[in-house]
mmCIF file of C-alpha atoms in Angstrom:
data_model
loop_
_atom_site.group_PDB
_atom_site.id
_atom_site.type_symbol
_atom_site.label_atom_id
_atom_site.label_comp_id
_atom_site.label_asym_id
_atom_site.label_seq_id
_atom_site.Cartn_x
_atom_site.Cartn_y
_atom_site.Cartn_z
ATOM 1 C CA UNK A 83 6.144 22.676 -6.728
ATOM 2 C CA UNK A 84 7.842 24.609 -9.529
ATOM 3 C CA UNK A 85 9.106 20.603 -11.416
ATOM 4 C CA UNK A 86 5.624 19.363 -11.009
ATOM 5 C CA UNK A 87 4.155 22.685 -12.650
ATOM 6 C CA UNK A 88 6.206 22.740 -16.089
ATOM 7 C CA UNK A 89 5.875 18.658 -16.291
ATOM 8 C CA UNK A 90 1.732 19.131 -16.074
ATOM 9 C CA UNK A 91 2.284 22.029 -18.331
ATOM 10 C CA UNK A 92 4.011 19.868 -20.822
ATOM 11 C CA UNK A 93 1.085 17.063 -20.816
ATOM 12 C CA UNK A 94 -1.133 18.023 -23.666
ATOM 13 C CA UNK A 95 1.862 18.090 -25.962
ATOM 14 C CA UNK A 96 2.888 14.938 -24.651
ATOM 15 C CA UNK A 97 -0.705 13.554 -24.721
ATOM 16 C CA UNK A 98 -1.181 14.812 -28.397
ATOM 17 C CA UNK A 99 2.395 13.221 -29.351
ATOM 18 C CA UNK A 100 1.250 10.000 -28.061
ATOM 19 C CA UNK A 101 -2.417 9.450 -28.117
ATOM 20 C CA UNK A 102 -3.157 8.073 -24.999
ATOM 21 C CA UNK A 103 -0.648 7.673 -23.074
ATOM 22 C CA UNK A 104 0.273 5.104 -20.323
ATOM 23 C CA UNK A 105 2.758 4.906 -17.399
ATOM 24 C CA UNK A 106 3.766 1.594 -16.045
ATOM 25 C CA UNK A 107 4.026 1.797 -12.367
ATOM 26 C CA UNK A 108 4.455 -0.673 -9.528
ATOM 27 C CA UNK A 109 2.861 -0.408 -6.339
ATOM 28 C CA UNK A 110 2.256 -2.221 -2.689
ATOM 29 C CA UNK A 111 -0.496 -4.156 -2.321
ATOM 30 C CA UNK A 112 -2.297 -2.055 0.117
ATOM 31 C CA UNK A 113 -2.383 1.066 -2.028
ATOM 32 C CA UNK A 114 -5.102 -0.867 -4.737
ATOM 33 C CA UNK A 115 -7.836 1.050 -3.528
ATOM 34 C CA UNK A 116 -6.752 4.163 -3.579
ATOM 35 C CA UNK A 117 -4.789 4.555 -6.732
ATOM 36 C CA UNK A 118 -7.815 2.905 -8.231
ATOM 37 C CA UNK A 119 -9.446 7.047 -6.988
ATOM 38 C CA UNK A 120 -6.014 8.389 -7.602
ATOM 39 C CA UNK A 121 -5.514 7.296 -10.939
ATOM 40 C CA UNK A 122 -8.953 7.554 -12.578
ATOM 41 C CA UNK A 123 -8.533 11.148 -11.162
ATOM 42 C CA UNK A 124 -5.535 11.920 -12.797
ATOM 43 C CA UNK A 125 -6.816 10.164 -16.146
ATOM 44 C CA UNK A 126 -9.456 12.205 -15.726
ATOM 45 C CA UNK A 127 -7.537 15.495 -15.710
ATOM 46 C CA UNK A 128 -4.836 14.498 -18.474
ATOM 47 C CA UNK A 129 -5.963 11.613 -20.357
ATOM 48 C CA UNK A 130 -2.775 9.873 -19.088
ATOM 49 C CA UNK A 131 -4.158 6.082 -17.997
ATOM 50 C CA UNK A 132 -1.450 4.437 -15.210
ATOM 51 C CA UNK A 133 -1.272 0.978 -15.655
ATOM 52 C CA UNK A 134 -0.556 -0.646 -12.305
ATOM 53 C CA UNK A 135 1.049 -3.647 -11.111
ATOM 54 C CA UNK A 136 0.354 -4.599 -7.645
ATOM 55 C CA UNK A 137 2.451 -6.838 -5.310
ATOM 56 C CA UNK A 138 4.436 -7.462 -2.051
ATOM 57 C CA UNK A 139 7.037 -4.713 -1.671
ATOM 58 C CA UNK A 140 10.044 -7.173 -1.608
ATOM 59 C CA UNK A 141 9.064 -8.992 -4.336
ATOM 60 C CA UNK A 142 8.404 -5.801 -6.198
ATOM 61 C CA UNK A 143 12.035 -4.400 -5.771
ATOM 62 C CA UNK A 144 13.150 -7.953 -6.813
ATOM 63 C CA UNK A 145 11.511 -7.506 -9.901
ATOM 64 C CA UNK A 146 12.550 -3.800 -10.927
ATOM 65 C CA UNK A 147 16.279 -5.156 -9.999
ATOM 66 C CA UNK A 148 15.695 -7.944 -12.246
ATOM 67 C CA UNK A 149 14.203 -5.268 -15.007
ATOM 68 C CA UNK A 150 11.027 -4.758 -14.154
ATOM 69 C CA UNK A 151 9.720 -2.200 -17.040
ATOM 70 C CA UNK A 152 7.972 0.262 -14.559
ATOM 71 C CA UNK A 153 8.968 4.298 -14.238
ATOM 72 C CA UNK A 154 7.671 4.566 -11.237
ATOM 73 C CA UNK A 155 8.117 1.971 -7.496
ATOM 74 C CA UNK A 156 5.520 2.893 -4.525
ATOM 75 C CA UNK A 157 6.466 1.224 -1.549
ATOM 76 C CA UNK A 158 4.661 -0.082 1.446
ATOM 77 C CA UNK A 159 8.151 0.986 3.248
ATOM 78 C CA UNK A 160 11.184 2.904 2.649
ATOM 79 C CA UNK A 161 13.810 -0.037 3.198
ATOM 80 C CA UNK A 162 12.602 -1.513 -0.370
ATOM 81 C CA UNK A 163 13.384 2.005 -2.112
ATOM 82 C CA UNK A 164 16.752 2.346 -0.224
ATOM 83 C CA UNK A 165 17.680 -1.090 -1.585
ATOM 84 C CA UNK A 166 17.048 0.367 -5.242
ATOM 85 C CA UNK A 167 18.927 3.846 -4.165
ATOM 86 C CA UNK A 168 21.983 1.801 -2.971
ATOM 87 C CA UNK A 169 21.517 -0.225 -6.795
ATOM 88 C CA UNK A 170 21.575 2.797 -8.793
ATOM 89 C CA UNK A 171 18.199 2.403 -10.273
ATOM 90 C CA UNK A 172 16.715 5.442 -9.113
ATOM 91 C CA UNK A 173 16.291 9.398 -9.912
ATOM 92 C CA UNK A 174 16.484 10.188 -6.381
ATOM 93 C CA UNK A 175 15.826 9.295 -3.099
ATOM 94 C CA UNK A 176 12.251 9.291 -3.582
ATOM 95 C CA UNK A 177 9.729 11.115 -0.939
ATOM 96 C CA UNK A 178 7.656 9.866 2.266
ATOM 97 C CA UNK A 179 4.159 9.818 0.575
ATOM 98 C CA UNK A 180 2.013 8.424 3.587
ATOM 99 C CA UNK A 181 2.084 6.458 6.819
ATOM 100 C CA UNK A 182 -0.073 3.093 7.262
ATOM 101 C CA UNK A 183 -2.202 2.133 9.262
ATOM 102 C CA UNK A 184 -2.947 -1.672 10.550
ATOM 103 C CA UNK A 185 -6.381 -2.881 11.042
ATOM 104 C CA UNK A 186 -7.833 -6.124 13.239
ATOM 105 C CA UNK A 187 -10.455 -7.906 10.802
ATOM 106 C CA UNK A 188 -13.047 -10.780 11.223
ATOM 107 C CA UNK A 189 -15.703 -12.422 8.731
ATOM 108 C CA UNK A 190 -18.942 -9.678 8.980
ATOM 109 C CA UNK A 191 -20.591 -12.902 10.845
ATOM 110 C CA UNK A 192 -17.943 -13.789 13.501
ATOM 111 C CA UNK A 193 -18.642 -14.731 16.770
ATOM 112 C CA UNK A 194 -15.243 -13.490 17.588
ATOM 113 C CA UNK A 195 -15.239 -10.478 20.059
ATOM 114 C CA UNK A 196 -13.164 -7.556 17.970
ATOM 115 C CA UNK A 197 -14.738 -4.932 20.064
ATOM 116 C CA UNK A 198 -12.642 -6.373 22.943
ATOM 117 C CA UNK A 199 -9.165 -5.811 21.111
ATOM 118 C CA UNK A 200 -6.474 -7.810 19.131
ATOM 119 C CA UNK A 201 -5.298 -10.296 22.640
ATOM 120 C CA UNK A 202 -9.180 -11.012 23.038
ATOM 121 C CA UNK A 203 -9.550 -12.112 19.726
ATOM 122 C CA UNK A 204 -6.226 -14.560 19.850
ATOM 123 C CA UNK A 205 -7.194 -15.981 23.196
ATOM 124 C CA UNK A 206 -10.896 -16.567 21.824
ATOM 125 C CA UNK A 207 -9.566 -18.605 18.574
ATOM 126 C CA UNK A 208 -10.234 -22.384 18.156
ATOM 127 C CA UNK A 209 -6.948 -24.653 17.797
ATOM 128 C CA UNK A 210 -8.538 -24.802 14.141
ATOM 129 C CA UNK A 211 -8.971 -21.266 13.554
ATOM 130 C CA UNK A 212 -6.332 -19.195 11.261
ATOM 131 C CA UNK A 213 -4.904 -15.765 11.560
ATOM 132 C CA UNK A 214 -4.347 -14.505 8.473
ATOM 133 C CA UNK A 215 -1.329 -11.781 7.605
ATOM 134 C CA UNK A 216 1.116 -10.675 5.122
ATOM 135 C CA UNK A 217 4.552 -12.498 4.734
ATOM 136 C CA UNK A 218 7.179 -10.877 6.871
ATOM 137 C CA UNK A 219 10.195 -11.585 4.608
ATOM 138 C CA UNK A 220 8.130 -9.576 1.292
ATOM 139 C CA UNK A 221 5.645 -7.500 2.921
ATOM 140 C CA UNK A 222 5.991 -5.003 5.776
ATOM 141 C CA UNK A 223 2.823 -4.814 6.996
ATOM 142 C CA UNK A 224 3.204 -8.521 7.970
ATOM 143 C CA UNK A 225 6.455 -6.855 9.688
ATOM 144 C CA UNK A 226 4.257 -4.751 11.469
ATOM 145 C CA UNK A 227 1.319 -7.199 12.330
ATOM 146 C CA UNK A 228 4.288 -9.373 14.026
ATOM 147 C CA UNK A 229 4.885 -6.878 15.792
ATOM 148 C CA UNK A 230 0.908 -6.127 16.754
ATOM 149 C CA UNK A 231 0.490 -9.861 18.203
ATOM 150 C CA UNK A 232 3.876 -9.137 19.982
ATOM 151 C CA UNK A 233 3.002 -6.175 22.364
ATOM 152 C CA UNK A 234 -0.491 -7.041 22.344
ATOM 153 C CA UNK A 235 1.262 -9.678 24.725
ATOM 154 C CA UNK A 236 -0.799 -12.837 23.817
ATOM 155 C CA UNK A 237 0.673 -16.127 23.205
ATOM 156 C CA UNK A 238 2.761 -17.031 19.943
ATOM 157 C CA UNK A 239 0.321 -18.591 17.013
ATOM 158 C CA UNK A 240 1.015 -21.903 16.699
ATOM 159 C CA UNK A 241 2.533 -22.265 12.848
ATOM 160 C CA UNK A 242 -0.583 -24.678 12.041
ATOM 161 C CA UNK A 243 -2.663 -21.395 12.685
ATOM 162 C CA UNK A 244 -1.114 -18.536 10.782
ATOM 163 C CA UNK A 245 -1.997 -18.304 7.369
ATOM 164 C CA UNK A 246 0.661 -16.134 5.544
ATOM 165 C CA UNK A 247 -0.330 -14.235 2.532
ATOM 166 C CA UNK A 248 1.924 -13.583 -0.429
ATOM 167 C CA UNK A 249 1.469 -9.228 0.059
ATOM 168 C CA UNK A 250 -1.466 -7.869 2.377
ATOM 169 C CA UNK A 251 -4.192 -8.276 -0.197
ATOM 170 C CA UNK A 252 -4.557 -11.670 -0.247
ATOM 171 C CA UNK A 253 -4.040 -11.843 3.432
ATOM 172 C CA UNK A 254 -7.118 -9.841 3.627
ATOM 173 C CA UNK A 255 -8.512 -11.822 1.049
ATOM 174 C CA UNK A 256 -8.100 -14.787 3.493
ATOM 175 C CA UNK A 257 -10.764 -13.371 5.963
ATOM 176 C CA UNK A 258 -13.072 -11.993 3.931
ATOM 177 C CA UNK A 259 -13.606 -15.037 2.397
ATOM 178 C CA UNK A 260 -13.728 -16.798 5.142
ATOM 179 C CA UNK A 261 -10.784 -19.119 4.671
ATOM 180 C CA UNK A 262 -9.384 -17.443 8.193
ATOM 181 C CA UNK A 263 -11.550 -16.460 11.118
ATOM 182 C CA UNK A 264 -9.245 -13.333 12.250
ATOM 183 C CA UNK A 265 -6.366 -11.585 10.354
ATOM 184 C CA UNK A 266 -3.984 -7.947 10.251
ATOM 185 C CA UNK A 267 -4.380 -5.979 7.202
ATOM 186 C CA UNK A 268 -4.048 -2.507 6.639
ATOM 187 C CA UNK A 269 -6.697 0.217 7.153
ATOM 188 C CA UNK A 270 -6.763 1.194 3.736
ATOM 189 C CA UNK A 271 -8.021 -1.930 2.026
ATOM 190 C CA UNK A 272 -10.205 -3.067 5.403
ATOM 191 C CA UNK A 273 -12.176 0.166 5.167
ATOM 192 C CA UNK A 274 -12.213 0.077 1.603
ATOM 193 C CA UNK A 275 -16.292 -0.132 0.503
ATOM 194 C CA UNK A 276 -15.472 -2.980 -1.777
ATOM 195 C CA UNK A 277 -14.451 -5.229 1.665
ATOM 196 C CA UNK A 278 -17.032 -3.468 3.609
ATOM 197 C CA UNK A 279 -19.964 -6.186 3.114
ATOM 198 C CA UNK A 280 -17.243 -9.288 4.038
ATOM 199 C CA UNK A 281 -15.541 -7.778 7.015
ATOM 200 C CA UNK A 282 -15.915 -6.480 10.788
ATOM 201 C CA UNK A 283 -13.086 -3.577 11.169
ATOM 202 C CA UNK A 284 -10.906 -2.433 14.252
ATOM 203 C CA UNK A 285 -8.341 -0.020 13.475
ATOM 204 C CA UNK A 286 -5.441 -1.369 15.661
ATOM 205 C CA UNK A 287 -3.504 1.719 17.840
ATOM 206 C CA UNK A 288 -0.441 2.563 16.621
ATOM 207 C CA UNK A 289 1.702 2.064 19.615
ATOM 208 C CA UNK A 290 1.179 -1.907 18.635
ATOM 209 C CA UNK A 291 3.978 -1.678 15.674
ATOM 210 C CA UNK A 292 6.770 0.688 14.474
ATOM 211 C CA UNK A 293 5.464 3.375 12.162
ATOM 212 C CA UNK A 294 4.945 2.095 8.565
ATOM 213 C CA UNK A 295 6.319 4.963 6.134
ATOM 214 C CA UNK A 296 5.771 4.876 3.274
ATOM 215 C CA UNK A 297 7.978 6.137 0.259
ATOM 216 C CA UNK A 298 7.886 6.487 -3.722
ATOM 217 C CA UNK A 299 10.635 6.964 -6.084
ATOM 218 C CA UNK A 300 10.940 7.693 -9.731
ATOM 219 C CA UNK A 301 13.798 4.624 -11.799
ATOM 220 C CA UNK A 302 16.117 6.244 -14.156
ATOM 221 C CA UNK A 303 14.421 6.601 -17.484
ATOM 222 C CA UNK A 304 11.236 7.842 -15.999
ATOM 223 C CA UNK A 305 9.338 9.808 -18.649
ATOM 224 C CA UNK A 306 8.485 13.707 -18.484
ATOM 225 C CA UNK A 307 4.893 12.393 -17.789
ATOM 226 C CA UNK A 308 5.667 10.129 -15.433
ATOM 227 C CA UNK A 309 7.673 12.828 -13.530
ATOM 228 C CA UNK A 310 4.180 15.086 -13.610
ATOM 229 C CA UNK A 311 2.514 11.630 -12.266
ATOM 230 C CA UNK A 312 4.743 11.278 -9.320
ATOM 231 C CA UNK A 313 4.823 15.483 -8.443
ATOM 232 C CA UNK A 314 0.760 14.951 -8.697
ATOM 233 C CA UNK A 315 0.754 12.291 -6.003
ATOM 234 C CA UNK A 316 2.389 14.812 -3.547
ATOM 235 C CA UNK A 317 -0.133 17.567 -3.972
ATOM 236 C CA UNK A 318 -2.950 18.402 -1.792
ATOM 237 C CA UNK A 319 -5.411 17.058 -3.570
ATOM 238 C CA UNK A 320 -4.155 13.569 -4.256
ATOM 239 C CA UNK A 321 -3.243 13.862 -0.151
ATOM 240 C CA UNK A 322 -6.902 14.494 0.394
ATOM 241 C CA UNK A 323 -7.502 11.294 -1.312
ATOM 242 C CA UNK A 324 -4.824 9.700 1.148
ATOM 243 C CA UNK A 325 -5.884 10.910 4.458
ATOM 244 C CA UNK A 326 -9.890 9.515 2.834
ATOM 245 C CA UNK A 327 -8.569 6.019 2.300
ATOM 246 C CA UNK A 328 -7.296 5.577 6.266
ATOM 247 C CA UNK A 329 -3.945 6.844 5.743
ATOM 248 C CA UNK A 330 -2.086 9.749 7.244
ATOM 249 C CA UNK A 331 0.001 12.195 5.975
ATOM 250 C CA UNK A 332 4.157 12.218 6.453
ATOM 251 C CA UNK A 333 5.586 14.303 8.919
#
């Protein structure tokens, strides 16, 4: 991409005009394992250190509308971005970066059968038990998990059993410390080797929710290097790193 190309040109000036140089982005939750690869890579390659801040899409948008000092929004949708479109905040209309994927998860010691599938689970929990997943109103991969336990065509959680995390991280924290027995989370943080010693994984089919798109957009005032940033995160090799991490590409 011929934009992308002049703005990485243009880094070691920048770099050397600004010694080091940092981009303040903001990000879904279920991307913190991957731009932890993405953006020691790219500090790697420039020098240019992006300084994240993670969080529930909704409450994310909320923020940058409220003046959020970020150059850059990655969403976990591409509602949240149109919302900043429609406010005028935005460069563009940002690009489809990646489509998510939900996962099934258990403590690594449950008893719980996850080999058998997302209604086997359900049926097998205790009236105790909690299901863990990401708030519907900020998050859309509880959106999509909703949607999972819906045309998975088990009964309705009672509301004493769901367990509703502020974004997807800390739903997934929920199981893998144990403080639910079952949960939804997305692929990319379940599979993640940091989880792996807490958790029993089953990627859930994606027939069980809508598609979860995901889009990026640069805000108005976004920096020449933060331009190069956002080009880098649609080339092939950051898209390697994507499709690594459980996601797959846009169509």
């Amino acid at each position: 991409r011929r934009q992308w190309l002049i703005a990485v040109l243009a880094l070691p000036q920048l770099a050397k005009a600004q010694t080091p140089l940092r981009i303040k982005i903001a990000a879904a939750s279920n991307l913190k394992f991957v731009l932890a690869d993405l953006t020691a890579l790219y500090q790697q390659q420039t020098g240019i250190r992006i300084d994240v801040n993670l969080g529930a899409s909704g409450n994310l948008a909320r923020q940058i509308l409220q003046g959020l000092p970020v150059e850059q929004f990655i969403s976990a949708d591409e509602d949240r971005v149109v919302e900043l479109v429609k406010a005028g905040r935005t460069v563009d209309a940002g690009y489809r970066y990646a489509t998510g994927r939900l996962a099934l998860i258990v403590p690594k010691n449950s008893p719980l059968p996850l080999n058998q599938g997302l209604a086997a689970v359900v049926r097998a929990l205790k009236p105790g038990d909690k299901f863990a997943i990401a708030n519907p109103a900020l998050a859309p991969y509880g959106v999509a998990a909703e949607e999972a336990l819906q045309r998975a065509g088990v009964r309705p959680l009672a509301a004493s059993q769901k367990v509703l995390g502020d974004n997807i991280g800390q739903a997934t924290q929920f199981v893998a410390t144990g403080a639910a027995q079952a949960g939804i989370t997305a692929l990319s943080l379940a599979t993640a080797p940091e989880l792996a010693p807490a958790l029993q994984v089953l990627p859930l089919p994606e027939s069980l929710h809508g598609p979860l798109h995901q889009r990026m957009v640069l805000l108005k005032g976004a920096s020449p290097a933060a331009v190069a940033w956002h080009q880098f995160l649609l080339s092939p090799q950051a898209r390697a790193v994507f499709l690594r991490h459980g996601y797959a590409l846009p169509q």
